[in-house]
Amino acid sequence: MCAFVASGRALTPCIEGYVGQTRHSSSLRTVEALVAGIRQGDRASLARGITLVESTRSDHQQEARKLVSECIKIPRPRSLRIGLTGTPGVGKSTFIESLGMQLLQKGHRVSVLAVDPSSTRSGGSILGDKTRMQELSAASNAYVRPSPSRGSLGGVARNTLDSIILTEACGFDVCLVETVGVGQSETMVSDMVDMFVLLMQPGSGDELQGVKRGIMELADLVVINKADGAMELAAKLTRSEIVNALHLMIPRRESWSPKVVRASAATGYNLDRVWSTVLHYFDKLEKSGEWDALRADQRRKWMWREVSHLLLARLDRNPASHKIAQLLEADVLNGSIPAGVAAEQIVSKFLSNP
């Protein structure tokens, strides 16, 4: 079993080093080693830290909370948290790689948390974003991490916010969160990032019809990808339609009205304009004071989401609640009792026998 991995600046315990460890002292040493590696900007330590955060084992979850609690104290300049979504085939991964490579040339350190859809039947996930972002994945100042959504709404893994905190502690100043797509609610990703970007492709009214109004209302920036060459005219028409649609919606920010930019990830067309628009957005957010309030609201919302998750997990593990739930589920299935009444009885049983 591997005990240590050379990370360039220090020798830090590899993932096998803490699997199976249950002693408090061993756990503390593991967390301290990971914090030290992450503080130094070591990507191997970051990878092990995120693996720990994503683990569903109770002992790993306790270590992960310690790790995140320590990493959030590491002083770093405020990073740019940007969420990206779009319909399937719009070219999210290609866009992220092209933009990411340009940002590296500008001196940024870029992390990409790409959430892959999990199978609702097997729970498996392809995790193919590293194969689609080969150049960015190999860059020394970039970190690409595909994670299974495990059925989370919006295709966002439950621990993605903790992963963002770890990447920021590791010195990455731009964090891009790629979601599964617009087939599910994207509210969760908008609640963990500072800016929400919607990618679309030229398609006249057809593309606009395929995007739910709720997704459009979340967008701070809409990028029309593949907008050059033979698709230039169609892209201009699509942009006009989206601009008109946005005029009918109430902006999310007091200091910002959503913008629409045509670009092409394949050729690099207008990517500089996309980034300048992003910087303009954050400049407005900072000068208005909305950025501080936004970050505070993110922490509040994710605290209550975690409360809901932990309560549901404890309820599921409670023997008394589990037993009555099985009985009531049968009654709900045959229609002899309303679902709401059954839910109330299950919760009451749990609260009386926590």
Coordinates of C-alpha atoms in Angstrom, one line a residue:
M1 CA 0.0 0.0 0.0
C2 CA 1.4 3.4 -1.0
A3 CA 2.2 5.6 2.0
F4 CA 3.6 8.7 0.3
V5 CA 3.6 10.4 -3.0
A6 CA 6.2 12.9 -4.2
S7 CA 4.4 16.2 -4.9
G8 CA 7.3 18.3 -6.0
R9 CA 7.6 20.5 -2.9
A10 CA 6.9 18.0 -0.2
L11 CA 6.1 14.4 0.5
T12 CA 2.4 14.1 1.4
P13 CA 0.3 11.0 2.2
C14 CA -1.5 9.6 -0.8
I15 CA -5.1 8.5 -0.8
E16 CA -4.2 5.0 0.4
G17 CA -2.5 6.6 3.3
Y18 CA -5.7 7.5 5.0
V19 CA -8.2 4.9 3.8
G20 CA -8.9 2.7 6.7
Q21 CA -7.3 5.0 9.3
T22 CA -9.7 5.6 12.2
R23 CA -7.4 6.8 15.0
H24 CA -7.8 10.5 15.9
S25 CA -4.0 11.2 15.7
S26 CA -3.6 9.5 12.3
S27 CA -6.7 11.5 11.0
L28 CA -5.2 14.7 12.4
R29 CA -1.8 14.1 10.7
T30 CA -3.5 13.3 7.4
V31 CA -5.5 16.6 7.5
E32 CA -2.5 18.6 8.5
A33 CA -0.4 17.1 5.6
L34 CA -3.2 17.8 3.1
V35 CA -3.6 21.4 4.4
A36 CA 0.2 21.9 4.1
G37 CA 0.3 20.6 0.6
I38 CA -2.7 22.6 -0.5
R39 CA -1.3 25.8 1.1
Q40 CA 1.9 25.2 -1.1
G41 CA -0.2 24.9 -4.3
D42 CA 0.4 21.2 -4.7
R43 CA -2.2 19.8 -7.1
A44 CA -1.7 16.2 -5.9
S45 CA -2.7 17.3 -2.4
L46 CA -5.7 19.1 -3.8
A47 CA -6.8 16.0 -5.7
R48 CA -6.6 13.9 -2.5
G49 CA -8.4 16.6 -0.6
I50 CA -11.3 16.7 -3.0
T51 CA -11.4 12.8 -3.1
L52 CA -11.8 13.0 0.7
V53 CA -14.5 15.6 0.4
E54 CA -16.4 13.5 -2.1
S55 CA -16.2 10.3 0.0
T56 CA -19.4 9.1 1.6
R57 CA -17.7 7.3 4.4
S58 CA -18.5 8.8 7.8
D59 CA -14.9 8.8 9.0
H60 CA -13.8 10.5 5.8
Q61 CA -16.6 13.1 6.1
Q62 CA -15.3 14.0 9.5
E63 CA -11.8 14.5 8.2
A64 CA -13.2 16.4 5.2
R65 CA -14.9 18.9 7.5
K66 CA -11.6 19.5 9.4
L67 CA -9.8 19.9 6.1
V68 CA -12.3 22.5 4.7
S69 CA -12.4 24.3 8.0
E70 CA -8.6 24.7 7.9
C71 CA -8.4 25.6 4.2
I72 CA -11.0 28.3 4.4
K73 CA -8.7 30.1 6.8
I74 CA -5.8 30.2 4.3
P75 CA -5.5 33.9 3.2
R76 CA -5.9 34.2 -0.6
P77 CA -7.1 37.0 -2.9
R78 CA -10.8 36.5 -3.7
S79 CA -11.2 34.2 -6.7
L80 CA -13.7 34.5 -9.5
R81 CA -16.3 31.8 -9.2
I82 CA -18.1 31.3 -12.6
G83 CA -20.7 28.7 -13.4
L84 CA -21.3 27.6 -17.0
T85 CA -24.2 25.6 -18.4
G86 CA -25.8 25.1 -21.8
T87 CA -27.8 22.7 -23.9
P88 CA -26.1 19.4 -25.0
G89 CA -23.8 19.8 -28.0
V90 CA -23.3 23.6 -27.4
G91 CA -19.6 22.9 -26.8
K92 CA -19.2 23.7 -23.1
S93 CA -16.0 21.6 -22.6
T94 CA -14.4 23.1 -25.8
F95 CA -15.3 26.6 -24.7
I96 CA -13.9 26.1 -21.2
E97 CA -10.6 24.7 -22.5
S98 CA -10.2 27.5 -25.0
L99 CA -11.0 30.2 -22.5
G100 CA -8.9 28.5 -19.8
M101 CA -5.8 28.4 -22.0
Q102 CA -6.2 32.1 -22.7
L103 CA -6.5 32.8 -19.0
L104 CA -3.3 30.8 -18.3
Q105 CA -1.5 33.0 -20.8
K106 CA -2.7 36.0 -18.9
G107 CA -1.1 34.7 -15.7
H108 CA -4.2 33.2 -14.0
R109 CA -4.4 29.8 -12.3
V110 CA -7.6 28.1 -13.5
S111 CA -9.5 25.3 -11.8
V112 CA -12.4 23.5 -13.6
L113 CA -14.9 21.5 -11.6
A114 CA -16.8 19.6 -14.3
V115 CA -19.8 17.7 -13.0
D116 CA -20.6 14.6 -15.0
P117 CA -24.1 13.1 -15.0
S118 CA -24.5 9.9 -13.1
S119 CA -26.7 7.0 -14.2
T120 CA -30.0 6.9 -12.3
R121 CA -29.9 3.1 -12.5
S122 CA -26.3 2.2 -11.8
G123 CA -25.0 5.4 -10.3
G124 CA -22.0 5.2 -12.7
S125 CA -20.6 8.2 -14.4
I126 CA -18.4 8.5 -17.6
L127 CA -16.2 11.3 -16.1
G128 CA -15.0 12.2 -19.6
D129 CA -14.2 15.9 -19.2
K130 CA -10.4 15.3 -18.8
T131 CA -10.4 13.6 -22.2
R132 CA -12.3 16.5 -23.7
M133 CA -9.9 19.1 -22.1
Q134 CA -6.6 17.4 -22.7
E135 CA -4.5 20.5 -23.2
L136 CA -5.9 22.3 -20.2
S137 CA -5.7 19.2 -18.0
A138 CA -1.9 18.9 -18.8
A139 CA -1.2 22.6 -18.0
S140 CA 0.8 23.1 -14.7
N141 CA -1.3 26.1 -13.6
A142 CA -4.7 24.4 -14.3
Y143 CA -6.6 21.8 -12.5
V144 CA -9.5 19.9 -14.1
R145 CA -11.6 17.7 -11.8
P146 CA -14.6 15.7 -13.2
S147 CA -17.0 14.7 -10.4
P148 CA -20.2 12.5 -10.6
S149 CA -23.4 14.4 -10.0
R150 CA -25.0 11.3 -8.2
G151 CA -28.4 12.6 -9.1
S152 CA -28.0 16.1 -7.6
L153 CA -30.3 18.7 -9.0
G154 CA -28.7 20.8 -11.7
G155 CA -26.0 18.2 -12.1
V156 CA -24.0 19.7 -9.2
A157 CA -22.3 17.4 -6.8
R158 CA -23.3 18.1 -3.2
N159 CA -19.8 18.8 -2.1
T160 CA -18.9 21.1 -5.0
L161 CA -18.8 24.2 -2.8
D162 CA -16.3 22.5 -0.5
S163 CA -14.2 21.6 -3.6
I164 CA -14.3 25.3 -4.7
I165 CA -12.9 26.3 -1.2
L166 CA -10.1 23.8 -1.6
T167 CA -9.1 25.0 -5.1
E168 CA -9.1 28.6 -3.8
A169 CA -6.9 27.6 -0.9
C170 CA -4.5 26.0 -3.4
G171 CA -4.1 29.3 -5.2
F172 CA -6.4 29.0 -8.2
D173 CA -7.9 32.5 -8.8
V174 CA -10.5 31.5 -11.4
C175 CA -12.9 28.6 -10.7
L176 CA -15.1 27.4 -13.5
V177 CA -18.0 25.1 -12.6
E178 CA -19.4 23.2 -15.6
T179 CA -22.8 21.6 -15.1
V180 CA -24.6 18.8 -16.8
G181 CA -26.9 21.0 -18.8
V182 CA -30.2 22.7 -18.8
G183 CA -32.3 19.6 -18.5
Q184 CA -32.6 20.1 -14.7
S185 CA -32.8 23.0 -12.4
E186 CA -29.6 25.1 -12.3
T187 CA -30.4 27.0 -9.2
M188 CA -27.9 25.1 -7.1
V189 CA -24.9 26.1 -9.3
S190 CA -26.1 29.8 -9.3
D191 CA -26.1 29.6 -5.5
M192 CA -22.4 28.7 -5.3
V193 CA -20.9 30.9 -8.0
D194 CA -20.6 34.7 -8.4
M195 CA -21.4 34.7 -12.1
F196 CA -23.6 32.4 -14.2
V197 CA -22.9 32.0 -17.9
L198 CA -25.3 30.4 -20.3
L199 CA -23.8 29.0 -23.5
M200 CA -26.0 28.8 -26.6
Q201 CA -25.4 28.1 -30.3
P202 CA -26.8 29.7 -33.4
G203 CA -30.2 28.3 -34.2
S204 CA -32.7 31.2 -34.7
G205 CA -35.8 30.6 -32.5
D206 CA -35.3 26.9 -32.1
E207 CA -32.4 27.3 -29.7
L208 CA -34.2 29.9 -27.7
Q209 CA -37.3 27.6 -27.4
G210 CA -35.1 24.8 -26.0
V211 CA -34.0 26.9 -23.0
K212 CA -36.3 27.3 -20.0
R213 CA -37.2 30.8 -18.9
G214 CA -35.9 30.0 -15.4
I215 CA -32.4 29.3 -16.8
M216 CA -32.4 32.5 -18.8
E217 CA -33.3 34.5 -15.7
L218 CA -30.3 33.1 -13.9
A219 CA -27.8 34.2 -16.7
D220 CA -25.5 37.1 -16.1
L221 CA -23.9 36.5 -19.4
V222 CA -25.1 34.7 -22.5
V223 CA -22.5 33.5 -25.0
I224 CA -23.5 32.5 -28.5
N225 CA -20.8 29.8 -29.3
K226 CA -19.9 28.7 -32.8
A227 CA -20.7 32.2 -34.0
D228 CA -18.3 32.5 -36.9
G229 CA -17.9 31.3 -40.5
A230 CA -21.1 30.0 -42.1
M231 CA -23.0 30.4 -38.8
E232 CA -22.2 34.2 -38.4
L233 CA -25.5 35.4 -39.7
A234 CA -27.5 32.9 -37.7
A235 CA -25.6 33.9 -34.6
K236 CA -26.5 37.5 -35.1
L237 CA -30.1 36.6 -35.4
T238 CA -30.0 34.5 -32.3
R239 CA -28.3 37.3 -30.4
S240 CA -31.0 39.7 -31.3
E241 CA -33.7 37.3 -30.1
I242 CA -31.9 36.7 -26.8
V243 CA -31.4 40.4 -26.2
N244 CA -35.1 41.0 -26.8
A245 CA -36.0 38.1 -24.4
L246 CA -33.7 39.5 -21.7
H247 CA -35.4 42.9 -21.9
L248 CA -38.6 41.2 -20.6
M249 CA -36.8 39.8 -17.5
I250 CA -35.9 41.4 -14.3
P251 CA -32.0 41.5 -13.8
R252 CA -30.7 39.6 -10.8
R253 CA -28.2 42.3 -9.9
E254 CA -28.9 45.9 -9.2
S255 CA -25.6 46.9 -10.8
W256 CA -25.7 44.7 -13.8
S257 CA -27.9 43.9 -16.8
P258 CA -27.2 40.6 -18.6
K259 CA -25.0 40.9 -21.7
V260 CA -25.0 38.7 -24.9
V261 CA -21.7 38.1 -26.7
R262 CA -21.0 36.1 -29.9
A263 CA -17.9 34.0 -29.8
S264 CA -16.3 30.8 -31.1
A265 CA -14.3 28.4 -28.9
A266 CA -13.0 26.5 -31.9
T267 CA -11.3 29.6 -33.5
G268 CA -10.9 31.8 -30.5
Y269 CA -13.1 34.5 -32.0
N270 CA -14.2 37.1 -29.5
L271 CA -13.0 35.1 -26.4
D272 CA -11.1 38.2 -25.3
R273 CA -14.4 40.1 -25.4
V274 CA -16.1 37.4 -23.4
W275 CA -13.4 37.7 -20.7
S276 CA -13.5 41.5 -20.7
T277 CA -17.2 41.3 -20.1
V278 CA -16.6 38.9 -17.2
L279 CA -14.1 41.4 -15.7
H280 CA -16.5 44.3 -16.2
Y281 CA -19.2 42.3 -14.4
F282 CA -17.0 41.7 -11.4
D283 CA -15.9 45.3 -11.3
K284 CA -19.5 46.4 -11.1
L285 CA -20.2 43.8 -8.5
E286 CA -17.3 44.9 -6.3
K287 CA -17.9 48.7 -6.6
S288 CA -21.6 48.3 -5.7
G289 CA -20.9 46.1 -2.7
E290 CA -23.0 43.3 -4.0
W291 CA -20.1 40.8 -4.1
D292 CA -19.7 40.7 -0.4
A293 CA -23.5 40.2 0.1
L294 CA -23.5 37.6 -2.6
R295 CA -20.8 35.5 -0.9
A296 CA -22.6 35.8 2.4
D297 CA -25.8 34.6 0.8
Q298 CA -24.0 31.6 -0.8
R299 CA -22.8 30.5 2.6
R300 CA -26.2 30.8 4.2
K301 CA -28.0 28.9 1.4
W302 CA -25.5 26.1 1.4
M303 CA -25.6 25.8 5.2
W304 CA -29.3 25.1 5.1
R305 CA -28.9 22.7 2.1
E306 CA -26.4 20.8 4.2
V307 CA -28.7 20.8 7.2
S308 CA -31.5 19.3 5.0
H309 CA -29.1 16.6 3.6
L310 CA -27.8 15.6 7.0
L311 CA -31.3 15.4 8.5
L312 CA -32.4 13.2 5.6
A313 CA -29.3 11.0 6.0
R314 CA -29.9 10.6 9.7
L315 CA -33.6 9.8 9.1
D316 CA -32.7 7.2 6.6
R317 CA -30.3 5.5 9.1
N318 CA -32.9 5.6 11.9
P319 CA -34.2 2.0 12.5
A320 CA -37.6 3.1 13.9
S321 CA -38.2 5.6 11.1
H322 CA -37.0 3.2 8.4
K323 CA -39.4 0.5 9.6
I324 CA -42.5 2.8 9.7
A325 CA -41.4 4.3 6.3
Q326 CA -41.5 0.9 4.7
L327 CA -45.1 0.3 6.1
L328 CA -46.3 3.7 5.1
E329 CA -44.8 3.5 1.6
A330 CA -46.9 0.4 0.9
D331 CA -50.0 2.4 2.0
V332 CA -49.0 5.3 -0.3
L333 CA -48.5 3.0 -3.2
N334 CA -51.9 1.4 -2.9
G335 CA -53.5 4.8 -2.4
S336 CA -54.9 4.2 1.1
I337 CA -53.0 7.2 2.6
P338 CA -51.9 10.6 1.2
A339 CA -48.2 11.1 0.7
G340 CA -48.1 14.2 2.9
V341 CA -49.7 12.4 5.8
A342 CA -47.2 9.5 5.5
A343 CA -44.3 11.9 5.4
E344 CA -45.6 13.7 8.6
Q345 CA -45.8 10.4 10.4
I346 CA -42.3 9.4 9.4
V347 CA -40.8 12.7 10.5
S348 CA -42.8 12.5 13.8
K349 CA -41.5 9.0 14.5
F350 CA -37.9 10.2 13.8
L351 CA -38.2 13.2 16.1
S352 CA -39.6 11.0 18.9
N353 CA -36.7 8.5 18.4
P354 CA -33.7 10.5 17.0

